[in-house]
Short mmCIF file of C-alpha atoms and ligand atoms in Angstrom, two decimals:
data_model
loop_
_atom_site.label_atom_id
_atom_site.label_comp_id
_atom_site.label_asym_id
_atom_site.label_seq_id
_atom_site.Cartn_x
_atom_site.Cartn_y
_atom_site.Cartn_z
CA ARG A 1315 -0.01 -0.01 0.00
CA SER A 1316 2.76 2.42 0.97
CA ARG A 1317 4.49 1.60 -2.30
CA ARG A 1318 1.41 2.42 -4.27
CA ARG A 1319 0.93 5.84 -2.65
CA TRP A 1320 4.58 6.61 -3.27
CA LEU A 1321 4.19 5.74 -6.91
CA ARG A 1322 1.21 8.07 -7.19
CA VAL A 1323 3.33 10.93 -5.90
CA VAL A 1324 6.17 10.06 -8.24
CA ARG A 1325 3.70 10.19 -11.10
CA VAL A 1326 2.69 13.71 -10.13
CA LEU A 1327 6.33 14.74 -10.07
CA ASP A 1328 7.15 13.04 -13.37
CA GLU A 1329 4.24 14.64 -15.08
CA PHE A 1330 5.19 18.08 -13.72
CA GLU A 1331 8.84 17.65 -14.66
CA GLU A 1332 7.89 16.57 -18.20
CA THR A 1333 5.46 19.46 -18.82
CA ALA A 1334 7.87 22.01 -17.35
CA SER A 1335 10.94 20.78 -19.19
CA THR A 1336 13.10 23.17 -21.11
CA PRO A 1337 15.41 21.31 -23.49
CA VAL A 1338 17.58 23.65 -25.52
CA GLY A 1339 15.42 23.10 -28.59
CA ARG A 1340 12.41 24.46 -26.81
CA LEU A 1341 14.44 27.37 -25.44
CA ARG A 1342 15.49 28.27 -29.00
CA GLN A 1343 11.78 28.39 -29.95
CA VAL A 1344 11.26 30.82 -27.09
CA VAL A 1345 14.23 32.88 -28.32
CA ASP A 1346 12.67 33.13 -31.77
CA ALA A 1347 9.21 33.91 -30.36
CA MET A 1348 10.68 36.71 -28.22
CA ALA A 1349 12.42 38.28 -31.23
CA VAL A 1350 9.26 37.98 -33.35
CA GLU A 1351 7.10 39.54 -30.65
CA MET A 1352 9.59 42.39 -30.25
CA HIS A 1353 9.26 43.17 -33.93
CA ALA A 1354 5.48 43.02 -33.69
CA GLY A 1355 5.35 45.30 -30.61
CA LEU A 1356 7.57 47.88 -32.41
CA ALA A 1357 5.50 47.67 -35.59
CA SER A 1358 2.18 48.86 -34.16
CA GLU A 1359 0.50 49.87 -30.91
CA GLY A 1360 -1.11 46.69 -29.53
CA GLY A 1361 0.71 44.58 -32.14
CA SER A 1362 1.99 42.20 -29.50
CA LYS A 1363 1.60 41.35 -25.80
CA LEU A 1364 5.00 43.02 -25.56
CA LYS A 1365 4.27 46.68 -25.22
CA MET A 1366 7.75 47.81 -26.31
CA LEU A 1367 7.32 51.21 -24.66
CA LEU A 1368 9.29 54.28 -25.59
CA THR A 1369 11.32 55.61 -22.66
CA PHE A 1370 12.55 58.89 -24.15
CA VAL A 1371 16.01 57.86 -22.99
CA ASP A 1372 18.23 58.35 -26.03
CA ASN A 1373 21.49 59.10 -24.31
CA LEU A 1374 22.81 56.78 -21.63
CA PRO A 1375 25.20 58.04 -18.94
CA ASP A 1376 28.79 57.96 -20.09
CA GLY A 1377 30.58 58.67 -16.83
CA SER A 1378 30.99 62.41 -17.24
CA GLU A 1379 28.08 63.25 -14.87
CA ASN A 1380 28.84 65.47 -11.92
CA GLY A 1381 27.05 66.58 -8.73
CA THR A 1382 24.64 65.30 -6.07
CA TYR A 1383 21.38 63.60 -7.08
CA TYR A 1384 18.55 61.78 -5.41
CA ALA A 1385 16.39 58.89 -6.59
CA LEU A 1386 13.27 57.14 -5.42
CA HIS A 1387 12.50 53.59 -6.40
CA ILE A 1388 9.11 51.99 -6.05
CA GLY A 1389 8.07 48.75 -7.67
CA GLY A 1390 8.23 45.73 -5.43
CA THR A 1391 8.45 44.64 -1.87
CA ASN A 1392 10.81 47.40 -0.82
CA PHE A 1393 10.72 51.06 -1.49
CA ARG A 1394 14.18 52.60 -1.92
CA LEU A 1395 15.69 56.01 -1.36
CA LEU A 1396 19.06 56.87 -2.84
CA ARG A 1397 21.51 59.70 -2.94
CA ILE A 1398 24.59 59.73 -5.12
CA GLN A 1399 27.54 62.02 -5.58
CA LEU A 1400 29.08 61.86 -9.02
CA GLY A 1401 32.56 63.11 -9.67
CA GLY A 1402 32.90 62.81 -13.43
CA GLN A 1403 35.34 60.33 -15.04
CA ARG A 1404 33.13 57.33 -14.29
CA SER A 1405 33.45 57.88 -10.58
CA ILE A 1406 30.80 57.55 -7.90
CA LEU A 1407 32.20 59.48 -4.91
CA GLY A 1408 29.52 58.26 -2.56
CA HIS A 1409 26.10 56.77 -2.34
CA ASP A 1410 23.54 56.14 0.38
CA VAL A 1411 20.64 53.73 -0.01
CA GLU A 1412 17.81 53.12 2.38
CA ARG A 1413 15.19 50.41 1.95
CA LYS A 1414 11.75 50.48 3.52
CA PRO A 1415 9.05 47.90 3.16
CA ILE A 1416 5.86 49.32 1.67
CA PRO A 1417 3.08 48.86 4.18
CA GLN A 1418 0.74 46.27 2.67
CA HIS A 1419 -2.38 48.47 3.00
CA LEU A 1420 -0.77 51.26 0.92
CA MET A 1421 -0.47 48.91 -2.04
CA THR A 1422 -4.23 48.93 -2.40
CA SER A 1423 -5.22 52.34 -1.01
CA THR A 1424 -5.27 55.68 -2.80
CA SER A 1425 -2.61 57.41 -4.81
CA GLU A 1426 -2.48 60.32 -2.33
CA GLU A 1427 -1.83 58.03 0.60
CA LEU A 1428 0.88 56.13 -1.27
CA PHE A 1429 2.66 59.22 -2.51
CA ASP A 1430 2.44 61.04 0.83
CA PHE A 1431 4.18 58.09 2.36
CA ILE A 1432 6.87 58.27 -0.34
CA ALA A 1433 7.34 62.04 -0.05
CA LEU A 1434 7.53 61.91 3.73
CA SER A 1435 10.07 59.14 3.60
CA LEU A 1436 12.16 61.26 1.21
CA LYS A 1437 11.96 64.24 3.48
CA GLU A 1438 13.28 62.18 6.44
CA PHE A 1439 15.98 60.69 4.21
CA ILE A 1440 17.19 64.10 3.09
CA GLU A 1441 17.26 65.32 6.67
CA ARG A 1442 19.34 62.31 7.73
CA ASN A 1443 21.70 62.26 4.74
CA GLY A 1444 21.42 65.69 3.15
CA ASN A 1445 24.27 67.65 4.52
CA LYS A 1446 27.06 65.18 4.86
CA ASN A 1447 30.40 66.68 3.93
CA ASN A 1448 28.72 70.08 3.34
CA GLN A 1449 27.63 68.96 -0.05
CA VAL A 1450 25.40 71.24 -2.07
CA ARG A 1451 21.97 69.71 -1.87
CA GLY A 1452 20.84 68.17 -5.14
CA LYS A 1453 17.61 69.37 -6.55
CA ASP A 1454 17.07 66.81 -9.29
CA LEU A 1455 15.30 63.60 -8.60
CA GLY A 1456 15.25 60.39 -10.56
CA PHE A 1457 12.06 58.39 -10.12
CA THR A 1458 12.19 54.69 -10.74
CA PHE A 1459 8.66 53.38 -11.08
CA SER A 1460 8.58 49.76 -12.11
CA PHE A 1461 5.17 49.38 -13.55
CA PRO A 1462 4.05 49.70 -17.17
CA VAL A 1463 3.93 53.41 -18.00
CA LYS A 1464 3.14 55.13 -21.23
CA GLN A 1465 5.66 57.92 -21.35
CA THR A 1466 5.10 61.22 -23.08
CA SER A 1467 8.53 62.58 -22.28
CA LEU A 1468 11.47 61.62 -20.10
CA SER A 1469 9.75 63.21 -17.11
CA SER A 1470 6.09 62.38 -17.62
CA GLY A 1471 3.97 59.33 -18.23
CA THR A 1472 0.73 57.63 -17.32
CA LEU A 1473 0.30 54.34 -15.56
CA ILE A 1474 -1.05 51.67 -17.87
CA LYS A 1475 -1.83 49.02 -15.25
CA TRP A 1476 -0.62 47.72 -11.95
CA THR A 1477 1.30 44.46 -11.49
CA LYS A 1478 2.95 42.55 -8.65
CA GLY A 1479 0.01 42.81 -6.20
CA PHE A 1480 -0.45 46.62 -6.37
CA ALA A 1481 -4.00 47.81 -7.06
CA ILE A 1482 -4.74 51.50 -6.62
CA GLN A 1483 -7.56 52.12 -9.06
CA ASP A 1484 -7.56 55.89 -8.98
CA MET A 1485 -4.02 55.96 -10.33
CA VAL A 1486 -4.52 54.01 -13.57
CA GLU A 1487 -4.04 56.34 -16.54
CA LYS A 1488 -2.84 59.19 -14.27
CA ASP A 1489 0.47 60.99 -14.73
CA VAL A 1490 2.80 59.32 -12.28
CA VAL A 1491 5.24 62.25 -12.02
CA GLU A 1492 2.40 64.67 -11.37
CA CYS A 1493 1.28 62.49 -8.43
CA LEU A 1494 4.75 62.54 -6.99
CA GLN A 1495 5.41 66.20 -7.71
CA LYS A 1496 2.12 67.17 -5.98
CA ALA A 1497 2.99 65.07 -2.90
CA LEU A 1498 6.41 66.72 -2.77
CA SER A 1499 4.80 70.16 -2.61
CA ARG A 1500 2.24 68.99 -0.03
CA ILE A 1501 5.09 67.83 2.15
CA GLY A 1502 7.23 70.92 1.34
CA ILE A 1503 10.12 69.44 -0.61
CA ASP A 1504 11.54 71.71 -3.30
CA MET A 1505 12.70 69.18 -5.87
CA ASN A 1506 12.21 68.51 -9.49
CA VAL A 1507 11.49 65.08 -10.96
CA ALA A 1508 13.93 65.12 -13.87
CA ALA A 1509 13.62 61.52 -15.04
CA LEU A 1510 10.89 58.93 -14.77
CA VAL A 1511 12.35 55.53 -15.50
CA ASN A 1512 11.48 51.89 -15.29
CA ASP A 1513 13.76 49.79 -13.09
CA SER A 1514 15.34 47.97 -16.04
CA VAL A 1515 16.11 51.35 -17.64
CA GLY A 1516 17.90 52.43 -14.48
CA THR A 1517 19.89 49.22 -14.57
CA LEU A 1518 20.86 49.81 -18.22
CA ALA A 1519 21.95 53.37 -17.33
CA LEU A 1520 24.25 52.19 -14.57
CA GLY A 1521 25.58 49.42 -16.77
CA HIS A 1522 26.39 51.90 -19.50
CA PHE A 1523 27.94 54.31 -17.05
CA TYR A 1524 30.57 51.62 -16.32
CA ASP A 1525 30.76 49.86 -19.66
CA LYS A 1526 29.70 51.30 -22.98
CA ASP A 1527 29.17 47.85 -24.51
CA THR A 1528 26.08 47.47 -22.33
CA VAL A 1529 23.10 47.19 -24.67
CA ALA A 1530 20.36 45.59 -22.58
CA ALA A 1531 19.27 45.15 -18.97
CA VAL A 1532 17.14 42.61 -17.17
CA VAL A 1533 15.60 42.78 -13.70
CA ILE A 1534 14.53 39.60 -11.96
CA GLY A 1535 13.20 40.31 -8.49
CA THR A 1536 9.64 40.31 -7.24
CA GLY A 1537 8.66 40.83 -10.87
CA THR A 1538 10.67 40.77 -14.06
CA ASN A 1539 11.33 43.14 -16.94
CA ALA A 1540 13.88 44.00 -19.58
CA CYS A 1541 14.90 46.92 -21.74
CA TYR A 1542 17.45 47.47 -24.48
CA LEU A 1543 18.93 50.04 -26.81
CA GLU A 1544 17.11 50.07 -30.19
CA ARG A 1545 17.67 52.10 -33.35
CA ALA A 1546 15.09 54.91 -33.47
CA ASP A 1547 14.22 54.02 -37.09
CA ALA A 1548 13.33 50.49 -36.05
CA VAL A 1549 10.44 51.86 -34.00
CA ILE A 1550 8.02 51.59 -36.87
CA LYS A 1551 4.95 52.48 -34.77
CA CYS A 1552 6.46 55.90 -34.18
CA GLN A 1553 7.22 57.16 -37.68
CA GLY A 1554 9.79 59.90 -37.90
CA LEU A 1555 11.10 59.40 -34.40
CA LEU A 1556 14.17 61.54 -34.25
CA THR A 1557 16.73 61.43 -31.49
CA ALA A 1558 20.12 63.05 -31.21
CA SER A 1559 21.84 59.73 -30.83
CA GLY A 1560 19.76 57.86 -33.40
CA GLY A 1561 18.84 55.41 -30.65
CA MET A 1562 16.10 54.94 -28.11
CA VAL A 1563 15.89 52.71 -25.06
CA ILE A 1564 12.78 50.50 -25.30
CA ASN A 1565 11.09 49.23 -22.15
CA MET A 1566 9.83 45.83 -23.26
CA GLU A 1567 7.54 45.03 -20.32
CA TRP A 1568 8.57 41.46 -21.00
CA GLY A 1569 6.72 40.14 -17.97
CA ASN A 1570 3.72 40.08 -20.26
CA PHE A 1571 5.46 38.05 -23.00
CA TRP A 1572 3.53 35.02 -24.10
CA SER A 1573 4.20 32.23 -26.54
CA SER A 1574 2.64 28.77 -27.06
CA HIS A 1575 6.21 27.47 -26.72
CA LEU A 1576 6.32 28.28 -23.06
CA PRO A 1577 6.13 25.08 -21.00
CA ARG A 1578 2.94 25.81 -19.10
CA THR A 1579 1.62 23.37 -16.48
CA SER A 1580 -1.74 23.00 -14.75
CA TYR A 1581 -0.21 24.71 -11.74
CA ASP A 1582 0.56 27.80 -13.81
CA ILE A 1583 -2.96 27.87 -15.13
CA ASP A 1584 -4.43 27.75 -11.59
CA LEU A 1585 -1.98 30.34 -10.28
CA ASP A 1586 -2.97 32.68 -13.09
CA ALA A 1587 -6.71 32.15 -12.64
CA GLU A 1588 -6.51 32.92 -8.94
CA SER A 1589 -4.22 35.98 -9.36
CA GLN A 1590 -5.17 39.66 -9.21
CA ASN A 1591 -4.36 39.97 -12.90
CA PRO A 1592 -5.54 36.87 -14.74
CA ASN A 1593 -4.36 36.43 -18.36
CA ASP A 1594 -1.72 39.00 -17.74
CA GLN A 1595 2.03 38.91 -17.08
CA GLY A 1596 2.28 35.23 -18.15
CA PHE A 1597 6.10 35.20 -18.46
CA GLU A 1598 6.50 36.97 -15.12
CA LYS A 1599 4.33 34.37 -13.44
CA MET A 1600 6.69 31.59 -14.54
CA ILE A 1601 9.86 33.44 -13.74
CA SER A 1602 9.82 35.94 -10.93
CA GLY A 1603 10.21 35.91 -7.16
CA MET A 1604 6.63 36.76 -6.41
CA TYR A 1605 5.43 33.48 -7.87
CA LEU A 1606 8.02 30.69 -7.71
CA GLY A 1607 7.38 29.72 -4.11
CA ASP A 1608 3.70 29.56 -4.87
CA ILE A 1609 4.17 27.18 -7.79
CA VAL A 1610 6.09 24.86 -5.44
CA ARG A 1611 3.30 25.12 -2.86
CA ARG A 1612 0.74 24.08 -5.51
CA VAL A 1613 2.72 20.98 -6.50
CA ILE A 1614 3.07 19.91 -2.87
CA HIS A 1615 -0.65 20.49 -2.40
CA LYS A 1616 -1.49 18.28 -5.34
CA MET A 1617 0.78 15.52 -3.99
CA SER A 1618 -0.75 15.84 -0.57
CA LEU A 1619 -4.22 15.33 -2.03
CA GLU A 1620 -3.08 12.31 -4.04
CA SER A 1621 -1.44 10.54 -1.15
CA ASP A 1622 -0.72 10.91 2.55
CA ILE A 1623 3.04 11.14 2.37
CA PHE A 1624 2.83 14.66 3.76
CA GLY A 1625 0.50 13.50 6.54
CA PRO A 1626 -3.03 14.91 6.79
CA VAL A 1627 -3.64 17.62 4.16
CA SER A 1628 -2.49 20.86 5.79
CA SER A 1629 -4.97 23.74 5.38
CA LYS A 1630 -1.99 26.03 4.76
CA LEU A 1631 -1.43 24.23 1.48
CA SER A 1632 -4.46 25.89 -0.06
CA ALA A 1633 -3.47 29.41 1.01
CA ARG A 1634 -1.78 31.53 -1.65
CA PHE A 1635 1.74 32.81 -1.10
CA VAL A 1636 2.34 31.11 2.25
CA LEU A 1637 5.54 29.66 0.87
CA SER A 1638 7.74 32.58 -0.12
CA THR A 1639 10.40 32.29 -2.79
CA PRO A 1640 13.28 32.97 -0.34
CA SER A 1641 11.95 30.08 1.84
CA MET A 1642 11.72 27.91 -1.22
CA ALA A 1643 15.32 28.86 -2.14
CA ALA A 1644 16.45 28.02 1.37
CA MET A 1645 14.97 24.48 0.96
CA HIS A 1646 16.54 24.14 -2.48
CA GLU A 1647 19.91 25.15 -1.19
CA ASP A 1648 19.74 23.14 2.06
CA ASP A 1649 23.09 21.40 2.32
CA THR A 1650 22.58 19.66 5.67
CA PRO A 1651 22.91 15.88 5.34
CA ASN A 1652 19.38 15.18 6.58
CA LEU A 1653 17.76 18.23 5.02
CA SER A 1654 16.87 19.74 8.34
CA GLU A 1655 16.26 23.19 6.82
CA VAL A 1656 13.64 21.64 4.51
CA ALA A 1657 11.96 20.03 7.53
CA LYS A 1658 11.95 23.32 9.38
CA ILE A 1659 10.46 25.35 6.50
CA LEU A 1660 7.80 22.71 5.84
CA GLU A 1661 6.84 23.07 9.50
CA ASP A 1662 7.03 26.85 9.70
CA SER A 1663 5.45 27.81 6.40
CA LEU A 1664 3.13 24.92 5.65
CA ASP A 1665 2.33 23.19 8.97
CA ILE A 1666 3.69 19.91 7.64
CA TYR A 1667 5.47 17.84 10.28
CA ASN A 1668 7.71 14.81 10.52
CA VAL A 1669 8.12 13.92 6.89
CA PRO A 1670 10.74 11.27 6.16
CA LEU A 1671 14.00 12.12 4.33
CA LYS A 1672 12.74 10.60 1.12
CA VAL A 1673 9.85 13.10 1.08
CA ARG A 1674 12.14 16.00 1.90
CA LYS A 1675 14.28 15.07 -1.08
CA LEU A 1676 11.18 15.11 -3.19
CA VAL A 1677 10.46 18.68 -2.06
CA VAL A 1678 14.00 19.74 -3.04
CA LYS A 1679 13.38 18.17 -6.44
CA ILE A 1680 10.17 20.20 -6.95
CA CYS A 1681 12.04 23.41 -6.07
CA ASP A 1682 14.68 22.47 -8.61
CA VAL A 1683 12.20 21.90 -11.44
CA VAL A 1684 10.48 25.24 -10.77
CA THR A 1685 13.69 27.26 -10.49
CA ARG A 1686 15.42 25.60 -13.38
CA ARG A 1687 12.54 26.32 -15.66
CA ALA A 1688 12.35 29.95 -14.52
CA ALA A 1689 16.07 30.55 -14.98
CA ARG A 1690 16.20 28.91 -18.35
CA LEU A 1691 13.23 30.79 -19.68
CA ALA A 1692 14.74 34.05 -18.52
CA ALA A 1693 17.93 33.05 -20.32
CA ALA A 1694 15.97 32.42 -23.52
CA GLY A 1695 14.42 35.85 -23.17
CA ILE A 1696 17.82 37.47 -22.96
CA VAL A 1697 19.07 35.68 -26.04
CA GLY A 1698 15.85 36.74 -27.78
CA ILE A 1699 16.78 40.36 -27.24
CA LEU A 1700 20.26 39.73 -28.50
CA LYS A 1701 18.83 38.06 -31.55
CA LYS A 1702 16.58 41.06 -32.26
CA ILE A 1703 19.56 43.43 -32.26
CA GLY A 1704 21.84 41.08 -34.16
CA ARG A 1705 24.09 40.21 -31.27
CA ASP A 1706 23.41 36.48 -30.92
CA GLY A 1707 25.93 35.49 -33.53
CA THR A 1708 23.40 34.56 -36.22
CA ALA A 1709 23.78 38.03 -37.73
CA GLY A 1710 20.12 38.50 -38.49
CA ILE A 1711 18.03 37.19 -41.29
CA THR A 1712 18.58 38.70 -44.75
CA SER A 1713 16.12 37.82 -47.49
CA GLY A 1714 14.89 34.83 -45.57
CA ARG A 1715 18.32 33.30 -45.29
CA VAL A 1716 20.22 33.01 -42.06
CA LYS A 1717 23.72 34.30 -42.57
CA SER A 1718 26.26 32.02 -41.06
CA GLY A 1719 28.89 34.67 -40.38
CA LYS A 1720 29.63 33.55 -36.88
CA SER A 1721 32.01 34.99 -34.36
CA GLY A 1722 33.89 36.98 -36.99
CA LYS A 1723 31.14 39.58 -36.78
CA MET A 1724 30.29 39.19 -33.16
CA ARG A 1725 30.98 42.17 -30.91
CA ARG A 1726 31.48 42.23 -27.15
CA THR A 1727 28.04 42.51 -25.66
CA VAL A 1728 27.18 43.26 -22.08
CA VAL A 1729 23.81 42.67 -20.43
CA ALA A 1730 23.27 44.31 -17.05
CA ILE A 1731 21.25 42.28 -14.51
CA GLU A 1732 19.78 42.98 -11.16
CA GLY A 1733 17.04 41.87 -8.81
CA GLY A 1734 17.01 39.69 -5.72
CA LEU A 1735 16.21 36.46 -7.49
CA TYR A 1736 19.37 36.71 -9.64
CA THR A 1737 21.68 38.24 -7.03
CA SER A 1738 20.60 36.24 -3.97
CA TYR A 1739 19.57 32.86 -5.29
CA THR A 1740 22.79 31.18 -6.36
CA ILE A 1741 21.26 28.11 -8.07
CA PHE A 1742 18.91 30.32 -10.08
CA ARG A 1743 21.82 32.47 -11.22
CA GLU A 1744 23.89 29.41 -12.18
CA TYR A 1745 21.06 27.88 -14.18
CA LEU A 1746 20.47 31.12 -15.99
CA ASN A 1747 24.15 31.70 -16.85
CA GLU A 1748 24.49 28.12 -17.96
CA ALA A 1749 21.46 28.29 -20.23
CA VAL A 1750 22.62 31.49 -21.91
CA GLY A 1751 25.87 29.67 -22.80
CA GLU A 1752 24.01 26.57 -23.92
CA ILE A 1753 21.65 28.49 -26.28
CA LEU A 1754 24.44 30.67 -27.75
CA GLY A 1755 26.92 27.85 -28.17
CA GLU A 1756 30.56 27.90 -27.16
CA GLU A 1757 31.69 29.96 -30.11
CA ILE A 1758 29.45 32.95 -29.36
CA ALA A 1759 28.98 32.69 -25.59
CA PRO A 1760 32.34 34.26 -24.67
CA PHE A 1761 31.26 37.51 -26.36
CA VAL A 1762 28.23 37.90 -24.14
CA ILE A 1763 28.81 39.06 -20.59
CA LEU A 1764 26.13 39.23 -17.90
CA LYS A 1765 27.03 41.85 -15.29
CA VAL A 1766 25.38 42.32 -11.91
CA MET A 1767 24.43 45.96 -11.22
CA GLU A 1768 23.68 46.18 -7.57
CA ASP A 1769 21.02 48.86 -6.95
CA GLY A 1770 21.34 49.74 -10.62
CA SER A 1771 17.67 50.65 -11.00
CA GLY A 1772 17.89 53.41 -8.43
CA ILE A 1773 21.45 54.65 -9.04
CA GLY A 1774 20.90 54.59 -12.76
CA SER A 1775 17.80 56.74 -12.43
CA ALA A 1776 19.69 59.31 -10.37
CA MET A 1777 22.28 59.31 -13.19
CA LEU A 1778 19.64 59.93 -15.74
CA ALA A 1779 18.36 62.79 -13.59
CA ALA A 1780 21.92 64.09 -13.67
CA SER A 1781 22.26 63.94 -17.45
CA ASN A 1782 18.83 65.55 -17.83
CA SER A 1783 19.12 68.08 -15.04
CA SER A 1784 17.00 71.17 -15.34
CA GLN A 1785 19.93 73.15 -13.94
CA GLY A 1786 22.03 72.27 -16.96
P1 LIG B 889 12.03 44.19 -5.77
O1 LIG B 889 11.00 43.73 -4.78
O2 LIG B 889 12.06 45.67 -5.99
O3 LIG B 889 11.98 43.42 -7.05
P2 LIG B 889 14.59 42.91 -5.29
O4 LIG B 889 15.20 43.07 -6.58
O5 LIG B 889 15.48 43.02 -4.08
O6 LIG B 889 13.41 43.91 -5.07
O7 LIG B 889 13.91 41.48 -5.24
C1 LIG B 889 13.29 40.97 -4.12
C2 LIG B 889 12.72 39.66 -4.50
O8 LIG B 889 13.76 38.76 -4.81
C3 LIG B 889 11.96 39.03 -3.38
O9 LIG B 889 10.57 39.34 -3.47
C4 LIG B 889 12.17 37.56 -3.57
O10 LIG B 889 11.19 37.02 -4.36
C5 LIG B 889 13.49 37.48 -4.31
N1 LIG B 889 14.55 37.08 -3.39
C6 LIG B 889 15.26 37.89 -2.55
N2 LIG B 889 16.18 37.18 -1.86
C7 LIG B 889 16.06 35.88 -2.30
C8 LIG B 889 16.72 34.66 -1.97
N3 LIG B 889 17.67 34.60 -1.07
N4 LIG B 889 16.33 33.56 -2.62
C9 LIG B 889 15.34 33.62 -3.57
N5 LIG B 889 14.71 34.74 -3.90
C10 LIG B 889 15.03 35.84 -3.26
#
């Protein structure tokens, strides 16, 4: 009898593993789909699930920026305040960062409440950090706002929709900078929002500040997104787009990418249906930190219903988000011989007690399947961007024929990456790096460098405020 119930559970695992598998052939299909969707999103408004938003950033920082600048970053679990001093010649003389969790109730309240909280936090931050070393106080503010925004200039744009659990209805379609600027005057802060940027754009800016071969940036934290430097004339939906540099950074909003080649399981379908934004952000829901733990929770729940190897079905197993991604990562990376960390987290997060070692190993395996798929899909997305801009070694498609000019034409290409999932979850990072190499092949892979940009989204936005300062 006990053998039979074990087999039932193994069947659940096998089926999950099979449906979620990401052999390199499938990843290449995802690469192609990403490049195709990018084209479609640039061709016409609404042409793809990828919004391919204009950012009005046409010049990335080059290291010559000078002075003191502030930045605010909102977009996930933590709200961040930053202050940087730039000294020209690619040097950052100093920077302070403060993180504050956003009170849960503010994520679904009113825009005034949210922005008053932000403005007040900034005021306190300036008072604490403002006059160190008798620095002249900076007046220009970079604002990193990591939600889909339709920009009308570098310093204005309206919110398209919320993601990642935020839901403040009165803000949708409002000008985000205006909301902030008004709160700043309510609180009595004399500052000018010089740049409104998405987190991935900030990351790209910092990447470029250090290394001019940086052409794209990816954020993988609570949510996920990417941006890259495109030729202005490739933005077909915006005829006659002229920029001084001939380029334009495009915010892909890749969390919303979708393709039939994505290995979707029944757990993904349920997670989506029960989410605050069903049929939305499909790629993000397979990849990012907000969701991975919850996918694992769903698989364990299914097993627990099929068999009693986890003991009586814990009621926690049907509660969304009780297993966080950091807890899941801790189970995955448990290196104690008897997996005592796994046992502890099963108890603490899921009320599951006294499971044998064999079952704990099974849990680690589930974490592995979920994380491996996420990391490999993100890798395919990255190579998709490189393919779109002719940096994946296949040198684009001319008259329907793939040119085989391989590494001879390949240029050094840097992709800036940040976000807690990539920086703090070692196995995730390793899987992602490995998959990029696997997809590109050993001839091309050495030309592509993934560089971590710690706090890039905030620092980069302060830099963009610097290069677009109203004070000249
Ligand atoms: P943001 O919330 O703005 O995206 P981060 O980039 O710091 O901020 O990402 C935080 C997210 O990264 C968390 O919500 C969590 O999902 C994930 N994360 C952080 N630390 C770890 C970790 N040690 N293991 C796995 N995931 C982690």
